[in-house]
Coordinates of C-alpha atoms in Angstrom, one line a residue:
M1 CA -31.9 -88.5 48.3
W2 CA -30.6 -85.9 50.6
M3 CA -31.5 -82.4 49.7
P4 CA -29.3 -79.8 52.0
Q5 CA -30.9 -76.9 50.6
L6 CA -34.3 -77.8 51.5
S7 CA -33.2 -79.5 55.0
L8 CA -33.8 -77.6 58.3
S9 CA -32.6 -80.5 60.4
W10 CA -29.6 -78.2 61.8
L11 CA -32.1 -75.7 63.4
G12 CA -33.6 -78.8 65.3
L13 CA -37.0 -78.7 63.6
G14 CA -38.9 -81.8 62.6
P15 CA -40.2 -82.5 59.0
A16 CA -43.6 -81.1 59.6
V17 CA -42.3 -77.8 61.1
A18 CA -39.7 -77.7 58.5
S19 CA -42.7 -78.0 55.9
L20 CA -44.6 -75.2 57.7
W21 CA -41.3 -72.9 57.6
L22 CA -41.2 -73.4 53.6
F23 CA -45.1 -73.1 53.2
L24 CA -45.2 -69.9 54.8
P25 CA -43.1 -67.6 52.3
L26 CA -44.7 -69.5 49.5
A27 CA -48.1 -68.8 50.9
G28 CA -47.3 -65.1 51.5
A29 CA -45.9 -64.6 48.1
S30 CA -49.1 -66.3 46.4
C31 CA -51.3 -63.8 48.2
L32 CA -49.3 -60.9 47.2
L33 CA -49.5 -62.3 43.6
A34 CA -53.3 -62.6 43.9
Y35 CA -53.5 -59.1 45.4
I36 CA -51.7 -57.7 42.6
L37 CA -53.5 -59.6 40.1
V38 CA -56.9 -58.4 41.9
Q39 CA -55.8 -55.0 41.6
G40 CA -54.6 -55.1 37.9
Y41 CA -57.9 -56.7 36.7
T42 CA -60.1 -54.0 38.8
A43 CA -58.0 -51.2 37.7
Y44 CA -58.2 -52.6 34.2
E45 CA -61.8 -53.0 34.5
I46 CA -62.5 -49.3 35.9
S47 CA -60.1 -48.2 33.2
Q48 CA -62.4 -49.7 30.5
R49 CA -65.4 -48.2 32.0
L50 CA -63.9 -44.7 32.3
R51 CA -62.9 -45.0 28.4
C52 CA -66.0 -42.6 27.8
F53 CA -64.2 -39.6 29.9
P54 CA -61.6 -37.6 28.0
Q55 CA -58.3 -37.2 29.8
P56 CA -55.1 -34.8 29.1
P57 CA -52.0 -36.3 28.1
K58 CA -50.3 -38.3 30.9
R59 CA -46.6 -37.9 31.9
N60 CA -46.0 -41.5 31.5
W61 CA -47.8 -44.9 32.0
L62 CA -46.1 -45.1 35.5
L63 CA -46.7 -41.6 37.0
G64 CA -50.2 -41.0 34.9
H65 CA -50.6 -37.4 35.5
L66 CA -49.1 -37.2 38.9
G67 CA -47.4 -33.9 39.5
L68 CA -48.8 -32.0 36.7
I69 CA -50.9 -30.0 38.9
Q70 CA -48.9 -28.2 41.6
A71 CA -49.7 -26.0 44.8
S72 CA -48.9 -22.9 42.9
E73 CA -50.1 -20.3 40.4
E74 CA -48.9 -22.4 37.5
G75 CA -51.2 -25.3 38.9
L76 CA -54.4 -23.0 39.0
L77 CA -53.5 -21.7 35.6
Y78 CA -53.4 -25.6 34.5
I79 CA -56.6 -26.0 35.9
Q80 CA -58.0 -23.2 34.1
S81 CA -56.7 -24.6 30.8
L82 CA -58.3 -27.8 31.9
V83 CA -61.7 -26.2 32.2
R84 CA -61.5 -24.4 28.9
T85 CA -60.5 -27.5 27.1
F86 CA -62.9 -30.1 28.5
R87 CA -65.7 -27.8 29.9
D88 CA -67.5 -30.3 32.2
V89 CA -65.4 -33.3 33.1
C90 CA -62.3 -35.2 32.5
C91 CA -60.4 -38.4 33.8
W92 CA -57.2 -38.2 35.6
W93 CA -54.5 -40.8 36.8
V94 CA -52.5 -40.7 40.1
G95 CA -50.1 -43.5 39.1
P96 CA -51.2 -46.6 37.1
W97 CA -54.0 -47.5 39.4
Q98 CA -56.1 -44.7 41.1
P99 CA -58.7 -42.7 38.8
V100 CA -59.8 -39.3 39.4
I101 CA -62.8 -37.8 37.8
R102 CA -62.2 -33.7 37.7
I103 CA -65.8 -32.1 37.6
F104 CA -66.0 -28.6 36.4
H105 CA -69.5 -28.0 35.7
P106 CA -72.8 -27.7 37.8
A107 CA -74.9 -29.9 36.0
F108 CA -72.0 -32.6 36.5
I109 CA -71.4 -31.8 40.2
K110 CA -75.1 -32.0 40.9
P111 CA -75.6 -35.8 41.1
V112 CA -72.4 -36.3 43.1
L113 CA -72.7 -33.4 45.5
L114 CA -76.4 -33.7 46.2
A115 CA -76.3 -37.6 46.7
S116 CA -76.6 -38.6 50.2
A117 CA -73.5 -38.7 52.4
S118 CA -73.7 -42.6 52.4
V119 CA -73.6 -42.8 48.6
A120 CA -71.0 -40.0 47.9
P121 CA -68.9 -39.8 51.4
K122 CA -65.6 -37.9 51.6
D123 CA -62.6 -39.3 50.1
T124 CA -60.6 -40.4 53.1
V125 CA -57.1 -40.2 51.6
F126 CA -56.5 -36.8 52.5
Y127 CA -58.7 -36.3 55.4
S128 CA -57.2 -39.1 57.3
F129 CA -54.0 -36.9 57.7
L130 CA -56.5 -34.6 60.0
K131 CA -57.9 -37.5 61.9
P132 CA -55.3 -37.6 64.8
W133 CA -56.0 -33.7 65.3
L134 CA -59.6 -33.4 64.6
G135 CA -61.0 -36.9 65.8
D136 CA -64.4 -37.8 64.8
G137 CA -65.9 -34.1 64.5
L138 CA -68.4 -33.3 61.5
L139 CA -65.5 -33.0 58.9
M140 CA -64.1 -36.4 59.5
S141 CA -67.2 -38.6 60.7
T142 CA -69.3 -40.8 58.6
G143 CA -72.6 -42.6 58.6
D144 CA -74.7 -42.6 61.5
K145 CA -72.4 -40.5 63.7
W146 CA -72.2 -37.8 61.2
S147 CA -75.8 -37.5 60.8
R148 CA -76.3 -37.5 64.4
H149 CA -74.0 -34.9 65.2
R150 CA -75.0 -32.8 62.3
R151 CA -78.5 -32.7 63.8
M152 CA -77.2 -31.9 67.0
L153 CA -74.8 -29.1 65.9
T154 CA -77.3 -27.2 63.4
P155 CA -78.8 -25.3 66.6
A156 CA -75.4 -23.9 67.5
F157 CA -75.5 -21.9 64.1
H158 CA -79.1 -20.5 64.5
F159 CA -79.1 -16.6 64.1
N160 CA -80.3 -16.5 67.6
I161 CA -76.9 -17.8 68.7
L162 CA -74.9 -15.9 66.3
K163 CA -76.3 -12.4 66.8
P164 CA -74.3 -12.0 70.0
Y165 CA -71.3 -13.1 68.2
V166 CA -71.3 -9.8 66.2
K167 CA -69.9 -7.9 69.2
I168 CA -67.1 -10.4 69.5
F169 CA -66.3 -9.9 65.7
K170 CA -66.3 -6.0 66.4
D171 CA -64.1 -6.3 69.4
S172 CA -61.5 -8.6 67.4
T173 CA -61.4 -6.4 64.5
N174 CA -61.1 -3.3 66.8
I175 CA -57.7 -4.8 68.1
M176 CA -56.5 -5.5 64.7
H177 CA -57.3 -1.9 63.4
A178 CA -55.3 -0.5 66.5
K179 CA -52.3 -2.4 65.3
W180 CA -52.8 -0.8 62.0
Q181 CA -52.9 2.5 63.1
R182 CA -49.9 2.4 65.0
L183 CA -48.0 0.9 62.2
A184 CA -49.4 3.5 59.8
S185 CA -48.9 6.4 62.2
K186 CA -46.6 8.0 59.8
G187 CA -48.8 7.7 56.4
S188 CA -49.4 4.0 55.3
A189 CA -48.2 0.7 56.4
R190 CA -47.4 -2.4 53.9
L191 CA -48.9 -5.5 55.8
D192 CA -49.4 -9.0 55.2
M193 CA -53.3 -9.4 55.3
F194 CA -53.0 -13.0 55.9
E195 CA -50.9 -12.8 59.0
H196 CA -53.0 -10.2 60.4
I197 CA -56.5 -11.6 59.7
S198 CA -55.7 -15.1 60.7
L199 CA -54.8 -14.0 64.1
M200 CA -57.9 -12.0 64.2
T201 CA -60.0 -14.6 63.4
L202 CA -58.5 -17.2 65.7
D203 CA -59.0 -14.4 68.4
S204 CA -62.9 -14.3 67.5
L205 CA -63.0 -18.0 67.3
Q206 CA -61.4 -18.6 70.8
K207 CA -64.0 -16.0 72.2
C208 CA -66.8 -17.6 70.3
V209 CA -65.8 -21.5 71.0
F210 CA -64.3 -20.9 74.7
S211 CA -65.3 -17.6 76.1
F212 CA -61.5 -17.3 76.3
N213 CA -59.5 -14.2 75.5
S214 CA -55.8 -15.3 74.7
N215 CA -54.7 -11.6 73.6
C216 CA -53.2 -13.6 70.7
Q217 CA -53.1 -10.5 68.4
E218 CA -51.0 -8.6 71.0
K219 CA -48.9 -11.3 72.3
P220 CA -47.7 -15.2 71.4
S221 CA -50.1 -18.1 72.5
E222 CA -49.1 -21.5 72.5
Y223 CA -52.4 -22.8 71.6
I224 CA -52.8 -20.5 68.4
A225 CA -49.2 -21.3 67.4
A226 CA -50.0 -24.9 67.7
I227 CA -53.1 -24.6 65.2
L228 CA -51.2 -22.7 62.9
E229 CA -48.3 -25.4 63.0
L230 CA -50.8 -28.0 62.5
S231 CA -52.3 -26.5 59.3
A232 CA -49.0 -26.1 57.8
L233 CA -47.7 -29.6 58.4
V234 CA -50.8 -31.3 57.1
A235 CA -50.3 -29.0 53.8
R236 CA -46.8 -30.2 53.7
R237 CA -47.5 -33.7 54.3
H238 CA -50.0 -33.7 51.5
Q239 CA -47.7 -32.6 49.0
R240 CA -45.2 -35.5 49.7
L241 CA -46.3 -38.7 48.8
H242 CA -43.7 -40.7 50.8
L243 CA -45.0 -39.2 54.2
H244 CA -48.6 -40.4 53.3
V245 CA -47.5 -43.6 55.2
D246 CA -48.2 -43.3 59.1
L247 CA -45.4 -45.2 60.1
L248 CA -42.8 -43.2 58.4
Y249 CA -44.4 -39.9 58.9
Y250 CA -44.4 -40.4 62.7
F251 CA -40.6 -41.1 62.8
T252 CA -40.0 -37.7 60.9
W253 CA -39.3 -34.3 62.5
D254 CA -42.5 -33.0 61.0
G255 CA -44.5 -36.1 62.4
M256 CA -43.1 -35.6 65.8
R257 CA -43.7 -32.0 65.8
F258 CA -47.3 -33.1 64.8
R259 CA -48.0 -35.1 67.7
K260 CA -46.8 -32.5 70.1
A261 CA -48.8 -29.7 68.8
C262 CA -51.8 -32.3 69.0
R263 CA -51.3 -32.9 72.3
L264 CA -51.2 -29.3 73.2
V265 CA -54.2 -28.6 71.3
H266 CA -56.1 -31.5 72.9
D267 CA -54.6 -30.5 76.2
F268 CA -56.1 -27.0 75.8
T269 CA -59.7 -28.0 74.9
N270 CA -60.0 -31.0 77.3
A271 CA -59.0 -28.6 80.1
V272 CA -61.7 -25.9 78.9
I273 CA -64.3 -28.9 78.7
Q274 CA -63.6 -30.3 82.4
E275 CA -63.4 -26.7 84.0
R276 CA -66.8 -25.9 82.7
R277 CA -68.3 -29.2 83.7
R278 CA -66.8 -28.2 87.4
T279 CA -68.6 -25.0 87.2
L280 CA -71.9 -26.4 86.6
P281 CA -73.7 -28.2 89.6
D282 CA -74.3 -31.9 89.6
Q283 CA -78.1 -30.9 89.5
G284 CA -79.6 -28.4 87.3
E285 CA -77.0 -28.3 84.8
D286 CA -79.8 -27.9 81.9
D287 CA -81.3 -25.1 83.8
I288 CA -78.3 -23.2 84.2
L289 CA -77.1 -23.5 80.7
K290 CA -80.6 -22.9 79.4
A291 CA -80.6 -19.5 81.5
K292 CA -77.1 -18.6 79.8
A293 CA -78.9 -19.2 76.6
K294 CA -81.7 -16.9 77.6
A295 CA -79.3 -14.3 78.2
K296 CA -77.5 -14.7 75.0
T297 CA -74.3 -15.6 76.6
L298 CA -73.7 -19.0 75.4
D299 CA -70.4 -19.9 73.6
F300 CA -69.9 -23.0 71.5
I301 CA -68.9 -25.3 74.3
D302 CA -72.2 -24.3 76.1
V303 CA -74.0 -25.4 73.1
L304 CA -72.3 -28.9 72.7
L305 CA -73.0 -29.5 76.4
L306 CA -76.5 -28.6 76.1
S307 CA -76.9 -30.6 72.9
K308 CA -79.0 -34.1 73.0
D309 CA -80.1 -36.0 70.3
E310 CA -83.7 -37.3 69.8
H311 CA -83.2 -40.2 72.3
G312 CA -82.0 -37.7 75.1
K313 CA -78.3 -38.7 74.6
A314 CA -75.6 -35.9 75.0
L315 CA -72.1 -35.7 73.8
S316 CA -69.4 -37.4 75.3
D317 CA -66.3 -35.2 76.2
E318 CA -64.3 -36.7 73.3
D319 CA -66.9 -35.5 71.0
I320 CA -67.2 -32.2 72.3
R321 CA -63.4 -32.0 71.8
A322 CA -63.6 -33.2 68.0
E323 CA -66.3 -30.6 67.3
A324 CA -64.5 -27.9 69.3
D325 CA -61.1 -28.6 67.5
T326 CA -63.0 -29.0 63.9
F327 CA -64.7 -25.6 64.4
M328 CA -61.4 -23.9 65.3
F329 CA -59.7 -25.3 62.5
G330 CA -62.4 -24.8 59.8
G331 CA -63.5 -21.4 60.9
H332 CA -60.3 -19.6 61.0
D333 CA -58.4 -20.1 57.8
T334 CA -61.1 -19.9 55.4
T335 CA -62.7 -17.0 56.7
A336 CA -59.1 -15.3 56.7
S337 CA -58.4 -16.4 53.1
G338 CA -61.8 -15.2 52.0
L339 CA -61.4 -11.8 53.9
S340 CA -57.8 -11.2 52.6
W341 CA -58.8 -11.5 49.0
V342 CA -61.7 -9.8 49.0
L343 CA -59.5 -6.7 50.3
Y344 CA -57.0 -7.7 47.6
N345 CA -59.9 -7.4 44.9
L346 CA -61.3 -4.1 46.5
A347 CA -57.6 -2.6 46.4
R348 CA -57.3 -3.1 42.9
H349 CA -60.8 -1.8 42.1
P350 CA -60.9 1.5 44.0
E351 CA -64.3 2.4 42.5
Y352 CA -65.9 -0.8 44.2
Q353 CA -64.0 -0.1 47.5
E354 CA -65.5 3.5 47.6
R355 CA -68.9 2.2 46.9
C356 CA -68.8 -0.3 49.6
R357 CA -67.6 2.5 51.9
Q358 CA -70.4 4.7 50.9
E359 CA -73.0 2.0 51.5
V360 CA -71.6 1.3 54.9
R361 CA -71.6 5.1 55.9
E362 CA -75.1 5.6 54.7
L363 CA -76.3 2.5 56.7
L364 CA -75.0 3.9 59.9
R365 CA -75.4 7.6 59.4
D366 CA -75.1 9.1 62.8
R367 CA -74.1 6.1 64.6
E368 CA -70.3 4.9 65.4
P369 CA -68.7 2.2 63.5
E370 CA -68.6 0.1 66.7
E371 CA -72.6 0.4 66.7
I372 CA -73.1 -2.1 63.6
E373 CA -75.5 -4.8 64.5
W374 CA -76.6 -8.4 63.3
D375 CA -79.6 -6.8 61.5
D376 CA -77.3 -4.2 59.7
L377 CA -75.6 -7.0 57.9
A378 CA -78.4 -7.7 55.6
Q379 CA -78.9 -4.2 54.6
L380 CA -75.5 -4.2 52.7
P381 CA -76.1 -5.5 49.3
F382 CA -73.2 -4.3 47.2
L383 CA -70.6 -5.2 50.0
T384 CA -72.3 -8.5 50.0
M385 CA -72.1 -8.7 46.1
C386 CA -68.4 -7.7 46.2
I387 CA -67.7 -10.5 48.8
K388 CA -69.4 -13.1 46.7
E389 CA -67.6 -12.3 43.5
S390 CA -64.3 -12.6 45.6
L391 CA -65.3 -15.9 46.6
R392 CA -65.8 -17.0 43.1
L393 CA -62.3 -15.9 42.0
H394 CA -60.6 -17.0 45.0
P395 CA -62.5 -19.5 46.7
P396 CA -60.8 -20.5 50.2
V397 CA -61.2 -24.2 49.5
T398 CA -60.2 -24.9 45.5
A399 CA -61.6 -28.6 45.7
I400 CA -63.2 -31.3 47.6
S401 CA -63.3 -35.0 47.2
R402 CA -65.8 -37.6 47.2
C403 CA -65.9 -41.4 46.7
C404 CA -68.8 -43.2 45.0
T405 CA -70.4 -46.4 47.0
Q406 CA -73.0 -46.6 44.1
D407 CA -72.8 -46.0 40.3
I408 CA -73.4 -42.2 39.8
V409 CA -75.2 -41.4 36.1
L410 CA -74.2 -37.9 34.8
P411 CA -76.6 -36.0 32.6
D412 CA -75.3 -37.0 29.4
G413 CA -75.7 -40.7 30.4
R414 CA -72.0 -41.4 31.3
V415 CA -71.5 -43.4 34.4
I416 CA -68.9 -42.7 37.4
P417 CA -68.4 -46.3 38.4
K418 CA -68.6 -47.4 42.1
G419 CA -66.0 -49.3 43.6
A420 CA -64.4 -46.7 45.9
H421 CA -62.2 -47.8 49.0
C422 CA -63.9 -49.4 52.2
I423 CA -64.3 -45.9 53.8
G424 CA -65.7 -47.3 57.1
K425 CA -68.9 -48.8 56.7
E426 CA -71.0 -48.8 59.6
R427 CA -71.9 -51.5 61.9
E428 CA -75.3 -51.3 63.5
G429 CA -77.0 -53.4 65.9
P430 CA -77.2 -54.0 69.7
G431 CA -74.1 -53.9 71.5
Q432 CA -72.0 -53.0 68.6
R433 CA -70.0 -50.3 68.4
V434 CA -70.3 -47.9 65.3
G435 CA -66.9 -47.4 63.6
P436 CA -65.0 -49.0 60.7
A437 CA -66.4 -52.1 59.5
C438 CA -63.0 -54.2 59.1
S439 CA -59.4 -53.8 58.7
V440 CA -59.3 -56.1 55.9
C441 CA -62.6 -57.3 54.4
L442 CA -63.5 -58.8 50.7
D443 CA -64.9 -55.5 49.6
C444 CA -61.3 -54.2 50.4
L445 CA -59.3 -56.7 48.7
T446 CA -61.3 -56.8 45.6
S447 CA -62.4 -52.8 45.0
S448 CA -59.7 -51.0 46.5
T449 CA -59.0 -49.2 43.3
G450 CA -61.9 -47.1 43.4
V451 CA -62.7 -43.8 41.6
I452 CA -62.4 -40.4 43.5
C453 CA -64.3 -37.7 42.5
R454 CA -62.7 -34.2 42.6
I455 CA -65.1 -31.5 42.6
S456 CA -63.2 -28.3 41.5
I457 CA -64.9 -25.3 43.2
F458 CA -62.0 -23.1 41.5
G459 CA -62.7 -24.8 38.1
T460 CA -66.5 -24.2 38.1
H461 CA -66.1 -20.6 39.3
H462 CA -63.7 -19.9 36.3
N463 CA -66.0 -22.0 33.9
P464 CA -66.5 -19.9 31.0
T465 CA -69.9 -21.9 29.9
V466 CA -71.2 -20.9 33.2
W467 CA -69.7 -17.6 33.7
P468 CA -69.3 -15.2 30.9
D469 CA -65.7 -13.6 30.6
P470 CA -64.5 -15.1 33.8
E471 CA -60.9 -13.7 32.8
V472 CA -59.4 -12.1 29.9
L473 CA -56.3 -13.1 28.1
S474 CA -53.2 -10.7 28.4
L475 CA -50.1 -10.7 26.2
Y476 CA -46.4 -10.3 27.8
S477 CA -47.5 -9.8 31.4
P478 CA -45.0 -8.7 33.9
I479 CA -47.2 -10.4 36.4
W480 CA -46.5 -14.1 35.6
H481 CA -44.2 -15.2 32.8
S482 CA -42.5 -18.6 32.2
P483 CA -40.2 -19.8 29.5
T484 CA -43.0 -21.4 27.6
R485 CA -45.7 -19.1 27.6
S486 CA -46.1 -15.2 27.4
F487 CA -49.2 -14.7 28.8
Y488 CA -51.4 -14.8 31.8
L489 CA -55.2 -15.1 32.6
L490 CA -56.4 -11.6 34.2
Q491 CA -59.2 -12.1 36.7
V492 CA -62.2 -10.3 35.9
Y493 CA -63.6 -8.8 39.0
N494 CA -67.3 -7.8 38.3
P495 CA -69.6 -7.8 41.5
F496 CA -72.6 -7.1 39.4
R497 CA -72.5 -10.9 38.5
F498 CA -74.5 -11.3 41.8
D499 CA -77.2 -8.7 41.3
A500 CA -80.7 -10.1 40.9
D501 CA -81.1 -9.7 37.2
S502 CA -77.4 -11.2 36.6
S503 CA -78.3 -14.3 38.6
K504 CA -81.5 -15.2 37.2
G505 CA -81.2 -18.7 35.4
R506 CA -77.6 -19.2 36.7
P507 CA -77.5 -23.0 38.0
S508 CA -77.6 -23.2 41.8
L509 CA -74.3 -24.9 42.1
A510 CA -72.6 -22.6 40.0
F511 CA -71.2 -20.8 43.1
I512 CA -70.3 -23.3 45.8
P513 CA -67.5 -21.6 48.0
F514 CA -69.1 -23.3 51.1
S515 CA -69.6 -26.9 49.0
A516 CA -73.3 -27.8 49.0
G517 CA -75.6 -31.0 49.5
P518 CA -75.8 -32.8 52.6
R519 CA -72.1 -32.1 53.8
N520 CA -72.0 -28.3 53.2
C521 CA -70.2 -26.2 55.4
I522 CA -72.4 -25.8 58.4
G523 CA -70.8 -22.7 59.6
Q524 CA -71.1 -20.6 56.3
T525 CA -73.5 -18.0 57.8
F526 CA -71.1 -17.3 60.7
A527 CA -68.2 -16.9 58.2
L528 CA -70.0 -14.6 56.2
S529 CA -71.1 -12.5 59.2
E530 CA -67.5 -12.1 60.5
M531 CA -66.5 -11.0 57.0
K532 CA -68.9 -8.4 56.6
V533 CA -68.5 -6.9 59.9
A534 CA -64.7 -7.0 59.3
L535 CA -64.8 -5.6 55.9
A536 CA -67.3 -2.9 57.0
L537 CA -65.3 -1.4 59.7
T538 CA -62.1 -1.6 57.5
L539 CA -63.4 0.4 54.9
L540 CA -64.8 3.0 57.4
R541 CA -61.4 3.4 58.9
F542 CA -58.8 2.7 56.1
R543 CA -58.1 3.1 52.3
V544 CA -56.8 -0.3 51.2
L545 CA -54.1 -0.1 48.3
P546 CA -52.5 -2.4 46.1
D547 CA -48.8 -3.5 46.6
D548 CA -46.2 -3.0 44.0
K549 CA -45.9 -6.6 43.5
E550 CA -48.8 -9.0 42.5
P551 CA -49.3 -11.8 44.6
R552 CA -48.9 -15.5 43.1
R553 CA -51.9 -17.5 44.6
Q554 CA -50.9 -20.6 46.4
P555 CA -53.6 -23.4 47.2
E556 CA -52.8 -25.6 50.1
L557 CA -55.5 -26.4 52.7
I558 CA -57.0 -23.0 51.7
L559 CA -56.0 -20.6 49.0
R560 CA -53.2 -18.4 50.2
A561 CA -50.5 -16.3 48.5
E562 CA -46.9 -17.1 48.1
G563 CA -44.8 -15.3 50.6
G564 CA -48.1 -13.6 52.1
L565 CA -50.6 -11.3 50.7
W566 CA -49.3 -7.9 50.9
L567 CA -51.5 -4.8 50.7
R568 CA -50.9 -1.0 52.0
V569 CA -53.5 0.5 54.3
E570 CA -53.9 4.3 54.7
P571 CA -56.0 5.6 57.9
L572 CA -58.9 7.6 56.7
S573 CA -59.6 11.0 58.6
T574 CA -62.4 10.7 61.2

């Protein structure tokens, strides 16, 4: 019987080829159906295993909890309500497939955060947005490559390397203060702390990383503008689910701007590396670098050029660029956020501000402010307590994510099941390149619905079972009000939480502004040192006063304030 609907003879194809053309769509549909069934079964199996974890009400079965937490003041208040309700952990669903375990308590954070980097690696969903910019630096790399680079870069943050950076911190802070003096020449100045301090930390980093003075605090810099734009673009992309697909994103205006800014940043870093290599002779490169180290004039690029692993292998130019770009990204925004919020907290508590100021004055006595040195930074206990309490209330990074390649048992016996995404298992062996194990493997097809562990730094720092009286409920607030709620949470800023007596018995993971465990922040000593120098000099020269309008917190890549964090500064008499 002739069946015209199945005949492809009009295309000039024989029966065998025609059968193949008919088979391919059927095979594709079958594979898609099989994939959906596997995904559905895996999601069901994991959801059954996660029934032991409580969860807040969902929006609906399709969206799950997606959209309930926004990057806003209300979003942070919602997280605080989750902490007060669940205390330690809860289950969260992003759509119908993706489970997220949100953890708010040090005892439950410990088995995840202190697990080896291979057992609890970073979740790659968000970090993949940074990959084109930061490459395979410490923030992005995994497996053996991460371990090797971590060992090689650790000496770059030894105090002997960091000591000379104090002069750079002072110089950059002095430039910022000179601007403030000009702006406040008629009495006081109202300033956006994020704007001024971000430029100051970027200025410091360019000098510490590249020995390059861009004068970015005084005049525009294309390189600095590109870094600021990249940070903003990544934060915006994270909030827009339809832009998570690379193919779509790079056809958008944001995607094109992202690529252009990446090229500018990479070209700058590559040019510095190549110029530095050209200034070193073919012979005796190590001797020259070691002489610079002895003279304490090493910058970060020098340390990277000098670094060798246990087999004597140095970093490639691509590796050096990735680490330098990572340090520039991770080192400016977090420090600027931490310093801006501590100035905000001290402005709201003038008694603590004055005590910090007197502590710095007594330390320096007859010395000029510019004479503050590395060894002085350890002699400022109250100022350090004020910084730590501010980092507790306003951690620059509010949360971090991990995946689980093995079942992780929590203190109460509940289990976070393994089955995370194929996050790039490392191949090892002669002649094999270390990198992602596959594009499509059986593990990916059968376990792509994995559990993401969302360790809430902000939630842990505000957990009332860990920190007594972390906030006070205040009715009818002029600061924050919504049609459904007529109260807000007043943050209790109490630096004495960090004195020796109060800290006794507190879990070590109760305070984790720089994360903890194998993948903690390698630059935390650098960041704290810069914050201490900048804060000490600021308090010696200015009185910081609160603005009339209370800021609304905005957690993006780092914790910001909507529309800027505005404070007033008044120059102090000499």
